[in-house]
PDB file of C-alpha atoms and ligand atoms in Angstrom:
ATOM      1  CA  UNK A   1     125.336 168.645  63.246  1.00  0.00           C
ATOM      2  CA  UNK A   2     121.520 168.968  62.884  1.00  0.00           C
ATOM      3  CA  UNK A   3     120.223 170.683  59.724  1.00  0.00           C
ATOM      4  CA  UNK A   4     117.391 172.847  61.042  1.00  0.00           C
ATOM      5  CA  UNK A   5     116.274 171.599  64.445  1.00  0.00           C
ATOM      6  CA  UNK A   6     118.208 172.623  67.533  1.00  0.00           C
ATOM      7  CA  UNK A   7     119.600 169.973  69.867  1.00  0.00           C
ATOM      8  CA  UNK A   8     116.979 171.075  72.410  1.00  0.00           C
ATOM      9  CA  UNK A   9     114.176 170.547  69.866  1.00  0.00           C
ATOM     10  CA  UNK A  10     115.455 167.082  68.981  1.00  0.00           C
ATOM     11  CA  UNK A  11     115.567 166.243  72.682  1.00  0.00           C
ATOM     12  CA  UNK A  12     112.044 167.617  73.128  1.00  0.00           C
ATOM     13  CA  UNK A  13     110.725 165.409  70.296  1.00  0.00           C
ATOM     14  CA  UNK A  14     112.333 162.377  71.920  1.00  0.00           C
ATOM     15  CA  UNK A  15     110.827 163.239  75.324  1.00  0.00           C
ATOM     16  CA  UNK A  16     107.379 164.541  74.309  1.00  0.00           C
ATOM     17  CA  UNK A  17     106.747 162.925  70.919  1.00  0.00           C
ATOM     18  CA  UNK A  18     105.878 166.096  69.005  1.00  0.00           C
ATOM     19  CA  UNK A  19     107.262 169.468  67.902  1.00  0.00           C
ATOM     20  CA  UNK A  20     105.613 172.644  66.636  1.00  0.00           C
ATOM     21  CA  UNK A  21     105.456 175.170  65.097  1.00  0.00           C
ATOM     22  CA  UNK A  22     108.067 174.736  62.363  1.00  0.00           C
ATOM     23  CA  UNK A  23     107.816 177.122  59.432  1.00  0.00           C
ATOM     24  CA  UNK A  24     108.032 175.313  56.088  1.00  0.00           C
ATOM     25  CA  UNK A  25     106.966 178.049  53.653  1.00  0.00           C
ATOM     26  CA  UNK A  26     105.379 181.501  53.619  1.00  0.00           C
ATOM     27  CA  UNK A  27     101.657 181.948  54.332  1.00  0.00           C
ATOM     28  CA  UNK A  28     101.201 182.983  50.702  1.00  0.00           C
ATOM     29  CA  UNK A  29     102.822 179.775  49.448  1.00  0.00           C
ATOM     30  CA  UNK A  30     100.507 177.710  51.690  1.00  0.00           C
ATOM     31  CA  UNK A  31      97.463 179.630  50.487  1.00  0.00           C
ATOM     32  CA  UNK A  32      98.575 178.889  46.925  1.00  0.00           C
ATOM     33  CA  UNK A  33      98.478 175.153  47.797  1.00  0.00           C
ATOM     34  CA  UNK A  34      94.962 175.635  49.130  1.00  0.00           C
ATOM     35  CA  UNK A  35      94.014 177.456  45.921  1.00  0.00           C
ATOM     36  CA  UNK A  36      95.303 174.529  43.827  1.00  0.00           C
ATOM     37  CA  UNK A  37      93.387 172.003  45.909  1.00  0.00           C
ATOM     38  CA  UNK A  38      90.201 174.044  45.658  1.00  0.00           C
ATOM     39  CA  UNK A  39      90.612 174.585  41.887  1.00  0.00           C
ATOM     40  CA  UNK A  40      90.678 170.784  41.515  1.00  0.00           C
ATOM     41  CA  UNK A  41      87.665 170.442  43.819  1.00  0.00           C
ATOM     42  CA  UNK A  42      85.744 173.010  41.750  1.00  0.00           C
ATOM     43  CA  UNK A  43      86.606 171.236  38.489  1.00  0.00           C
ATOM     44  CA  UNK A  44      85.728 167.809  39.856  1.00  0.00           C
ATOM     45  CA  UNK A  45      82.433 168.824  41.427  1.00  0.00           C
ATOM     46  CA  UNK A  46      83.095 168.871  45.173  1.00  0.00           C
ATOM     47  CA  UNK A  47      85.401 168.308  48.126  1.00  0.00           C
ATOM     48  CA  UNK A  48      88.218 165.800  47.742  1.00  0.00           C
ATOM     49  CA  UNK A  49      86.923 162.438  48.999  1.00  0.00           C
ATOM     50  CA  UNK A  50      87.770 158.773  49.574  1.00  0.00           C
ATOM     51  CA  UNK A  51      91.008 157.465  48.144  1.00  0.00           C
ATOM     52  CA  UNK A  52      91.814 160.851  46.554  1.00  0.00           C
ATOM     53  CA  UNK A  53      92.695 161.989  50.083  1.00  0.00           C
ATOM     54  CA  UNK A  54      95.157 159.117  50.429  1.00  0.00           C
ATOM     55  CA  UNK A  55      98.670 159.388  48.943  1.00  0.00           C
ATOM     56  CA  UNK A  56      97.562 162.403  46.893  1.00  0.00           C
ATOM     57  CA  UNK A  57     101.257 163.172  46.328  1.00  0.00           C
ATOM     58  CA  UNK A  58     101.172 160.491  43.623  1.00  0.00           C
ATOM     59  CA  UNK A  59      98.497 162.458  41.740  1.00  0.00           C
ATOM     60  CA  UNK A  60      99.497 166.118  41.972  1.00  0.00           C
ATOM     61  CA  UNK A  61     102.916 167.584  41.172  1.00  0.00           C
ATOM     62  CA  UNK A  62     102.539 170.337  43.801  1.00  0.00           C
ATOM     63  CA  UNK A  63     102.046 167.696  46.513  1.00  0.00           C
ATOM     64  CA  UNK A  64     104.916 165.586  45.129  1.00  0.00           C
ATOM     65  CA  UNK A  65     107.034 168.728  45.606  1.00  0.00           C
ATOM     66  CA  UNK A  66     105.642 169.256  49.091  1.00  0.00           C
ATOM     67  CA  UNK A  67     106.572 165.761  50.329  1.00  0.00           C
ATOM     68  CA  UNK A  68     110.116 166.513  49.041  1.00  0.00           C
ATOM     69  CA  UNK A  69     110.265 170.037  50.499  1.00  0.00           C
ATOM     70  CA  UNK A  70     113.853 170.583  51.741  1.00  0.00           C
ATOM     71  CA  UNK A  71     112.768 172.171  55.013  1.00  0.00           C
ATOM     72  CA  UNK A  72     110.471 169.283  55.870  1.00  0.00           C
ATOM     73  CA  UNK A  73     113.118 166.724  54.913  1.00  0.00           C
ATOM     74  CA  UNK A  74     115.833 168.564  56.865  1.00  0.00           C
ATOM     75  CA  UNK A  75     113.701 168.345  60.011  1.00  0.00           C
ATOM     76  CA  UNK A  76     112.886 164.669  59.436  1.00  0.00           C
ATOM     77  CA  UNK A  77     116.568 163.924  58.742  1.00  0.00           C
ATOM     78  CA  UNK A  78     117.500 165.574  62.049  1.00  0.00           C
ATOM     79  CA  UNK A  79     115.264 163.020  63.773  1.00  0.00           C
ATOM     80  CA  UNK A  80     115.619 159.850  61.665  1.00  0.00           C
ATOM     81  CA  UNK A  81     118.785 160.145  59.563  1.00  0.00           C
ATOM     82  CA  UNK A  82     119.522 160.816  55.891  1.00  0.00           C
ATOM     83  CA  UNK A  83     117.791 157.877  54.122  1.00  0.00           C
ATOM     84  CA  UNK A  84     114.083 158.638  54.034  1.00  0.00           C
ATOM     85  CA  UNK A  85     110.930 157.291  52.434  1.00  0.00           C
ATOM     86  CA  UNK A  86     107.600 159.054  52.231  1.00  0.00           C
ATOM     87  CA  UNK A  87     105.416 156.095  53.114  1.00  0.00           C
ATOM     88  CA  UNK A  88     102.051 157.833  52.844  1.00  0.00           C
ATOM     89  CA  UNK A  89     100.136 161.092  52.975  1.00  0.00           C
ATOM     90  CA  UNK A  90      96.590 162.005  53.956  1.00  0.00           C
ATOM     91  CA  UNK A  91      94.480 165.108  53.623  1.00  0.00           C
ATOM     92  CA  UNK A  92      92.615 165.929  56.838  1.00  0.00           C
ATOM     93  CA  UNK A  93      89.939 168.384  55.744  1.00  0.00           C
ATOM     94  CA  UNK A  94      87.242 169.558  58.135  1.00  0.00           C
ATOM     95  CA  UNK A  95      84.501 171.596  56.525  1.00  0.00           C
ATOM     96  CA  UNK A  96      83.256 174.598  58.497  1.00  0.00           C
ATOM     97  CA  UNK A  97      80.624 173.964  61.174  1.00  0.00           C
ATOM     98  CA  UNK A  98      80.517 170.197  60.629  1.00  0.00           C
ATOM     99  CA  UNK A  99      80.763 167.345  63.167  1.00  0.00           C
ATOM    100  CA  UNK A 100      83.853 165.722  61.589  1.00  0.00           C
ATOM    101  CA  UNK A 101      86.370 164.816  64.299  1.00  0.00           C
ATOM    102  CA  UNK A 102      89.330 162.540  64.997  1.00  0.00           C
ATOM    103  CA  UNK A 103      89.120 160.266  68.050  1.00  0.00           C
ATOM    104  CA  UNK A 104      92.060 159.759  70.419  1.00  0.00           C
ATOM    105  CA  UNK A 105      94.367 157.239  68.752  1.00  0.00           C
ATOM    106  CA  UNK A 106      97.919 156.130  68.025  1.00  0.00           C
ATOM    107  CA  UNK A 107      98.780 156.088  64.312  1.00  0.00           C
ATOM    108  CA  UNK A 108     100.736 152.837  64.770  1.00  0.00           C
ATOM    109  CA  UNK A 109      97.576 150.790  65.458  1.00  0.00           C
ATOM    110  CA  UNK A 110      96.788 149.570  61.915  1.00  0.00           C
ATOM    111  CA  UNK A 111      99.687 150.752  59.808  1.00  0.00           C
ATOM    112  CA  UNK A 112     101.481 147.377  59.918  1.00  0.00           C
ATOM    113  CA  UNK A 113     104.979 148.883  60.107  1.00  0.00           C
ATOM    114  CA  UNK A 114     107.815 146.959  61.741  1.00  0.00           C
ATOM    115  CA  UNK A 115     109.063 149.678  64.134  1.00  0.00           C
ATOM    116  CA  UNK A 116     107.748 152.883  65.658  1.00  0.00           C
ATOM    117  CA  UNK A 117     110.365 154.870  63.718  1.00  0.00           C
ATOM    118  CA  UNK A 118     107.667 156.773  61.865  1.00  0.00           C
ATOM    119  CA  UNK A 119     106.923 160.487  62.005  1.00  0.00           C
ATOM    120  CA  UNK A 120     104.125 162.591  60.549  1.00  0.00           C
ATOM    121  CA  UNK A 121     104.644 166.115  59.269  1.00  0.00           C
ATOM    122  CA  UNK A 122     101.223 167.829  59.461  1.00  0.00           C
ATOM    123  CA  UNK A 123     101.366 170.845  57.139  1.00  0.00           C
ATOM    124  CA  UNK A 124      98.761 173.594  57.595  1.00  0.00           C
ATOM    125  CA  UNK A 125      97.143 174.918  54.380  1.00  0.00           C
ATOM    126  CA  UNK A 126      94.809 177.069  56.543  1.00  0.00           C
ATOM    127  CA  UNK A 127      95.193 178.201  60.153  1.00  0.00           C
ATOM    128  CA  UNK A 128      94.693 175.375  62.653  1.00  0.00           C
ATOM    129  CA  UNK A 129      93.124 176.828  65.799  1.00  0.00           C
ATOM    130  CA  UNK A 130      91.108 175.789  68.830  1.00  0.00           C
ATOM    131  CA  UNK A 131      88.016 177.099  67.051  1.00  0.00           C
ATOM    132  CA  UNK A 132      88.480 175.082  63.853  1.00  0.00           C
ATOM    133  CA  UNK A 133      89.454 171.731  65.354  1.00  0.00           C
ATOM    134  CA  UNK A 134      93.241 171.825  65.629  1.00  0.00           C
ATOM    135  CA  UNK A 135      94.947 168.595  66.620  1.00  0.00           C
ATOM    136  CA  UNK A 136      95.469 167.853  70.320  1.00  0.00           C
ATOM    137  CA  UNK A 137      98.242 165.633  71.655  1.00  0.00           C
ATOM    138  CA  UNK A 138      99.119 163.977  74.956  1.00  0.00           C
ATOM    139  CA  UNK A 139     102.787 164.832  75.652  1.00  0.00           C
ATOM    140  CA  UNK A 140     105.033 161.837  76.339  1.00  0.00           C
ATOM    141  CA  UNK A 141     102.360 159.283  75.398  1.00  0.00           C
ATOM    142  CA  UNK A 142     104.564 157.975  72.529  1.00  0.00           C
ATOM    143  CA  UNK A 143     106.710 156.250  75.175  1.00  0.00           C
ATOM    144  CA  UNK A 144     103.900 153.824  75.871  1.00  0.00           C
ATOM    145  CA  UNK A 145     103.721 150.581  73.920  1.00  0.00           C
ATOM    146  CA  UNK A 146     100.867 149.993  71.500  1.00  0.00           C
ATOM    147  CA  UNK A 147      97.622 150.674  73.412  1.00  0.00           C
ATOM    148  CA  UNK A 148      94.518 148.560  72.571  1.00  0.00           C
ATOM    149  CA  UNK A 149      91.998 150.351  70.315  1.00  0.00           C
ATOM    150  CA  UNK A 150      88.372 149.598  69.458  1.00  0.00           C
ATOM    151  CA  UNK A 151      86.829 150.215  66.034  1.00  0.00           C
ATOM    152  CA  UNK A 152      83.693 152.362  66.138  1.00  0.00           C
ATOM    153  CA  UNK A 153      83.143 153.123  62.440  1.00  0.00           C
ATOM    154  CA  UNK A 154      81.474 156.255  63.824  1.00  0.00           C
ATOM    155  CA  UNK A 155      79.881 158.303  61.089  1.00  0.00           C
ATOM    156  CA  UNK A 156      81.778 161.547  61.541  1.00  0.00           C
ATOM    157  CA  UNK A 157      85.137 160.109  62.551  1.00  0.00           C
ATOM    158  CA  UNK A 158      87.809 160.885  59.936  1.00  0.00           C
ATOM    159  CA  UNK A 159      89.905 157.793  60.745  1.00  0.00           C
ATOM    160  CA  UNK A 160      89.713 154.682  58.558  1.00  0.00           C
ATOM    161  CA  UNK A 161      87.950 152.511  61.128  1.00  0.00           C
ATOM    162  CA  UNK A 162      86.849 155.219  63.518  1.00  0.00           C
ATOM    163  CA  UNK A 163      89.348 153.594  65.867  1.00  0.00           C
ATOM    164  CA  UNK A 164      89.720 154.981  69.359  1.00  0.00           C
ATOM    165  CA  UNK A 165      91.884 154.215  72.335  1.00  0.00           C
ATOM    166  CA  UNK A 166      90.177 151.660  74.564  1.00  0.00           C
ATOM    167  CA  UNK A 167      91.393 153.246  77.814  1.00  0.00           C
ATOM    168  CA  UNK A 168      90.612 156.605  79.422  1.00  0.00           C
ATOM    169  CA  UNK A 169      92.616 159.587  78.092  1.00  0.00           C
ATOM    170  CA  UNK A 170      93.146 162.402  80.593  1.00  0.00           C
ATOM    171  CA  UNK A 171      92.211 165.390  78.431  1.00  0.00           C
ATOM    172  CA  UNK A 172      93.574 167.815  81.038  1.00  0.00           C
ATOM    173  CA  UNK A 173      97.040 166.808  79.814  1.00  0.00           C
ATOM    174  CA  UNK A 174      96.282 167.670  76.170  1.00  0.00           C
ATOM    175  CA  UNK A 175      98.241 170.313  74.258  1.00  0.00           C
ATOM    176  CA  UNK A 176      96.564 171.992  71.254  1.00  0.00           C
ATOM    177  CA  UNK A 177      98.722 172.261  68.123  1.00  0.00           C
ATOM    178  CA  UNK A 178      97.796 175.686  66.774  1.00  0.00           C
ATOM    179  CA  UNK A 179      99.477 176.492  63.451  1.00  0.00           C
ATOM    180  CA  UNK A 180      99.492 179.307  60.898  1.00  0.00           C
ATOM    181  CA  UNK A 181      99.321 178.464  57.174  1.00  0.00           C
ATOM    182  CA  UNK A 182     102.724 177.237  55.980  1.00  0.00           C
ATOM    183  CA  UNK A 183     103.755 175.898  59.403  1.00  0.00           C
ATOM    184  CA  UNK A 184     103.974 172.232  60.344  1.00  0.00           C
ATOM    185  CA  UNK A 185     103.954 170.077  63.409  1.00  0.00           C
ATOM    186  CA  UNK A 186     105.732 166.733  63.755  1.00  0.00           C
ATOM    187  CA  UNK A 187     104.291 163.812  65.694  1.00  0.00           C
ATOM    188  CA  UNK A 188     105.560 160.334  66.563  1.00  0.00           C
ATOM    189  CA  UNK A 189     103.577 157.299  65.370  1.00  0.00           C
ATOM    190  CA  UNK A 190     102.793 156.225  68.964  1.00  0.00           C
ATOM    191  CA  UNK A 191     101.746 159.672  70.209  1.00  0.00           C
ATOM    192  CA  UNK A 192      98.146 159.743  71.463  1.00  0.00           C
ATOM    193  CA  UNK A 193      96.324 162.462  69.516  1.00  0.00           C
ATOM    194  CA  UNK A 194      92.925 163.468  68.178  1.00  0.00           C
ATOM    195  CA  UNK A 195      90.933 166.555  67.221  1.00  0.00           C
ATOM    196  CA  UNK A 196      87.477 168.039  67.838  1.00  0.00           C
ATOM    197  CA  UNK A 197      85.031 169.382  65.207  1.00  0.00           C
ATOM    198  CA  UNK A 198      85.514 172.605  63.280  1.00  0.00           C
ATOM    199  CA  UNK A 199      83.121 175.178  64.723  1.00  0.00           C
ATOM    200  CA  UNK A 200      84.508 178.064  62.669  1.00  0.00           C
ATOM    201  CA  UNK A 201      83.202 179.689  59.492  1.00  0.00           C
ATOM    202  CA  UNK A 202      85.972 178.330  57.223  1.00  0.00           C
ATOM    203  CA  UNK A 203      87.465 174.973  56.288  1.00  0.00           C
ATOM    204  CA  UNK A 204      90.453 173.586  58.198  1.00  0.00           C
ATOM    205  CA  UNK A 205      92.877 171.882  55.825  1.00  0.00           C
ATOM    206  CA  UNK A 206      95.943 169.902  56.850  1.00  0.00           C
ATOM    207  CA  UNK A 207      98.121 167.559  54.802  1.00  0.00           C
ATOM    208  CA  UNK A 208      99.775 164.845  56.914  1.00  0.00           C
ATOM    209  CA  UNK A 209     102.916 163.319  55.395  1.00  0.00           C
ATOM    210  CA  UNK A 210     104.218 160.043  56.881  1.00  0.00           C
ATOM    211  CA  UNK A 211     107.963 159.431  56.747  1.00  0.00           C
ATOM    212  CA  UNK A 212     110.056 156.385  57.652  1.00  0.00           C
ATOM    213  CA  UNK A 213     113.794 155.707  57.562  1.00  0.00           C
ATOM    214  CA  UNK A 214     114.550 153.043  54.946  1.00  0.00           C
ATOM    215  CA  UNK A 215     115.163 150.249  57.489  1.00  0.00           C
ATOM    216  CA  UNK A 216     111.453 150.140  58.433  1.00  0.00           C
ATOM    217  CA  UNK A 217     109.399 147.445  56.669  1.00  0.00           C
ATOM    218  CA  UNK A 218     105.729 146.627  56.093  1.00  0.00           C
ATOM    219  CA  UNK A 219     104.680 143.445  57.957  1.00  0.00           C
ATOM    220  CA  UNK A 220     101.177 143.055  56.531  1.00  0.00           C
ATOM    221  CA  UNK A 221     101.749 142.575  52.800  1.00  0.00           C
ATOM    222  CA  UNK A 222     103.298 144.190  49.788  1.00  0.00           C
ATOM    223  CA  UNK A 223     103.740 147.948  50.035  1.00  0.00           C
ATOM    224  CA  UNK A 224     105.350 150.867  48.253  1.00  0.00           C
ATOM    225  CA  UNK A 225     106.824 154.248  49.165  1.00  0.00           C
ATOM    226  CA  UNK A 226     108.654 157.190  47.595  1.00  0.00           C
ATOM    227  CA  UNK A 227     112.378 157.588  48.209  1.00  0.00           C
ATOM    228  CA  UNK A 228     112.602 161.287  49.015  1.00  0.00           C
ATOM    229  CA  UNK A 229     116.146 161.614  50.370  1.00  0.00           C
ATOM    230  CA  UNK A 230     119.365 159.597  50.463  1.00  0.00           C
ATOM    231  CA  UNK A 231     119.610 155.993  49.367  1.00  0.00           C
ATOM    232  CA  UNK A 232     117.646 152.849  50.089  1.00  0.00           C
ATOM    233  CA  UNK A 233     119.972 149.963  50.933  1.00  0.00           C
ATOM    234  CA  UNK A 234     117.104 147.788  52.191  1.00  0.00           C
ATOM    235  CA  UNK A 235     114.498 147.901  49.423  1.00  0.00           C
ATOM    236  CA  UNK A 236     111.706 146.787  51.749  1.00  0.00           C
ATOM    237  CA  UNK A 237     109.240 148.932  49.750  1.00  0.00           C
ATOM    238  CA  UNK A 238     108.710 149.142  45.988  1.00  0.00           C
ATOM    239  CA  UNK A 239     109.706 152.641  44.922  1.00  0.00           C
ATOM    240  CA  UNK A 240     106.984 154.915  43.568  1.00  0.00           C
ATOM    241  CA  UNK A 241     107.613 157.454  40.791  1.00  0.00           C
ATOM    242  CA  UNK A 242     106.729 161.146  41.114  1.00  0.00           C
ATOM    243  CA  UNK A 243     103.864 162.297  38.875  1.00  0.00           C
ATOM    244  CA  UNK A 244     105.096 163.973  35.648  1.00  0.00           C
ATOM    245  CA  UNK A 245     101.931 166.139  35.563  1.00  0.00           C
ATOM    246  CA  UNK A 246      98.710 166.499  37.573  1.00  0.00           C
ATOM    247  CA  UNK A 247      96.346 163.543  37.141  1.00  0.00           C
ATOM    248  CA  UNK A 248      98.609 161.748  34.701  1.00  0.00           C
ATOM    249  CA  UNK A 249      96.633 158.678  33.468  1.00  0.00           C
ATOM    250  CA  UNK A 250      99.408 156.180  34.310  1.00  0.00           C
ATOM    251  CA  UNK A 251      99.735 157.675  37.820  1.00  0.00           C
ATOM    252  CA  UNK A 252      95.958 157.589  38.311  1.00  0.00           C
ATOM    253  CA  UNK A 253      96.044 153.899  37.496  1.00  0.00           C
ATOM    254  CA  UNK A 254      99.033 153.241  39.783  1.00  0.00           C
ATOM    255  CA  UNK A 255      97.453 155.281  42.590  1.00  0.00           C
ATOM    256  CA  UNK A 256      94.230 153.268  42.323  1.00  0.00           C
ATOM    257  CA  UNK A 257      96.125 149.991  42.659  1.00  0.00           C
ATOM    258  CA  UNK A 258      98.205 151.289  45.572  1.00  0.00           C
ATOM    259  CA  UNK A 259      95.107 152.641  47.356  1.00  0.00           C
ATOM    260  CA  UNK A 260      93.360 149.260  46.994  1.00  0.00           C
ATOM    261  CA  UNK A 261      96.404 147.472  48.388  1.00  0.00           C
ATOM    262  CA  UNK A 262      96.771 149.948  51.268  1.00  0.00           C
ATOM    263  CA  UNK A 263      93.072 149.661  52.093  1.00  0.00           C
ATOM    264  CA  UNK A 264      93.515 145.878  52.447  1.00  0.00           C
ATOM    265  CA  UNK A 265      96.250 146.546  55.034  1.00  0.00           C
ATOM    266  CA  UNK A 266      94.425 149.288  56.936  1.00  0.00           C
ATOM    267  CA  UNK A 267      91.018 147.542  56.961  1.00  0.00           C
ATOM    268  CA  UNK A 268      92.415 144.033  57.583  1.00  0.00           C
ATOM    269  CA  UNK A 269      90.139 141.916  59.755  1.00  0.00           C
ATOM    270  CA  UNK A 270      87.020 143.819  58.550  1.00  0.00           C
ATOM    271  CA  UNK A 271      84.960 143.368  55.380  1.00  0.00           C
ATOM    272  CA  UNK A 272      85.655 146.933  54.205  1.00  0.00           C
ATOM    273  CA  UNK A 273      87.959 146.794  51.176  1.00  0.00           C
ATOM    274  CA  UNK A 274      88.266 150.374  49.923  1.00  0.00           C
ATOM    275  CA  UNK A 275      88.682 153.972  51.070  1.00  0.00           C
ATOM    276  CA  UNK A 276      85.633 154.684  48.883  1.00  0.00           C
ATOM    277  CA  UNK A 277      83.372 152.216  50.734  1.00  0.00           C
ATOM    278  CA  UNK A 278      80.780 154.302  52.613  1.00  0.00           C
ATOM    279  CA  UNK A 279      80.924 151.826  55.527  1.00  0.00           C
ATOM    280  CA  UNK A 280      84.596 152.635  56.045  1.00  0.00           C
ATOM    281  CA  UNK A 281      84.600 156.144  57.388  1.00  0.00           C
ATOM    282  CA  UNK A 282      88.206 156.924  56.622  1.00  0.00           C
ATOM    283  CA  UNK A 283      89.323 160.003  54.759  1.00  0.00           C
ATOM    284  CA  UNK A 284      85.846 161.196  53.999  1.00  0.00           C
TER     285      UNK A 284
HETATM  286  O1  AKG B 301      94.054 166.445  61.287  1.00  0.00           O
HETATM  287  C1  AKG B 301      93.654 166.000  62.363  1.00  0.00           C
HETATM  288  O2  AKG B 301      92.842 166.592  63.041  1.00  0.00           O
HETATM  289  C2  AKG B 301      94.174 164.688  62.870  1.00  0.00           C
HETATM  290  C3  AKG B 301      95.369 164.226  62.108  1.00  0.00           C
HETATM  291  C4  AKG B 301      95.877 162.899  62.495  1.00  0.00           C
HETATM  292  O3  AKG B 301      95.276 162.156  63.224  1.00  0.00           O
HETATM  293  C5  AKG B 301      97.166 162.500  61.958  1.00  0.00           C
HETATM  294  O4  AKG B 301      97.757 163.247  61.154  1.00  0.00           O
HETATM  295  O5  AKG B 301      97.662 161.420  62.320  1.00  0.00           O
END
């Protein structure tokens, strides 16, 4: 018996590779998350950048709670079963009227995971609209195998290597994932997706949380993840603790080491070694 998705929604995810909109929390609760992010940005002198956008749930209690939000986990459990790890999370922030964009890609390309049993929950902290660069997806494209990508390291591309699909994408097939604050979309790791620049007068803020069932493993080196539901009978990943308070010194240190290790996986085959390296464009 599914927990929150209907049988038709589960079937749709299997056929099309995405689902939206799913309400996670009220608009006010989402705007409170935005307020917390922006309070930190004010105190630290500017927009969240570099490795602070990666696995931020290890640094902030309110994001640690978000990756464990029962409504998100119920939806993920309906798709992938009761034993779940949060493998990663990434802020995708597009400032207003800036050229930042995301090229057409499959998430699976550089993640190094053993199976395509990986789903992203993209949670909207602001509206996501056509005008502000909402994500676009190609329905059913997750059924394709891994498609070759080329690295562009393009200046305004928000992806780690500016990677893009090396074959033509028929944009007439694209569906735009418009969301209100507090809603989420789900997308499969092989789904072809991307997003255009934000032409609006406000920031567009999304927090993408990557979940795997515990049987998935990392093929490209040592890796860690947070057990967020059920039990882990496989122990393929080292388990990460939740932060006891925002910016806890021990968690800052752990996060730094994890980010360095993850960067080695995601930038493998290049000479970029860190999310903070200006040559690597990722997570600006
Ligand atoms: O936020 C966006 O525009 C793109 C997000 C994305 O590529 C992802 O979550 O995998």
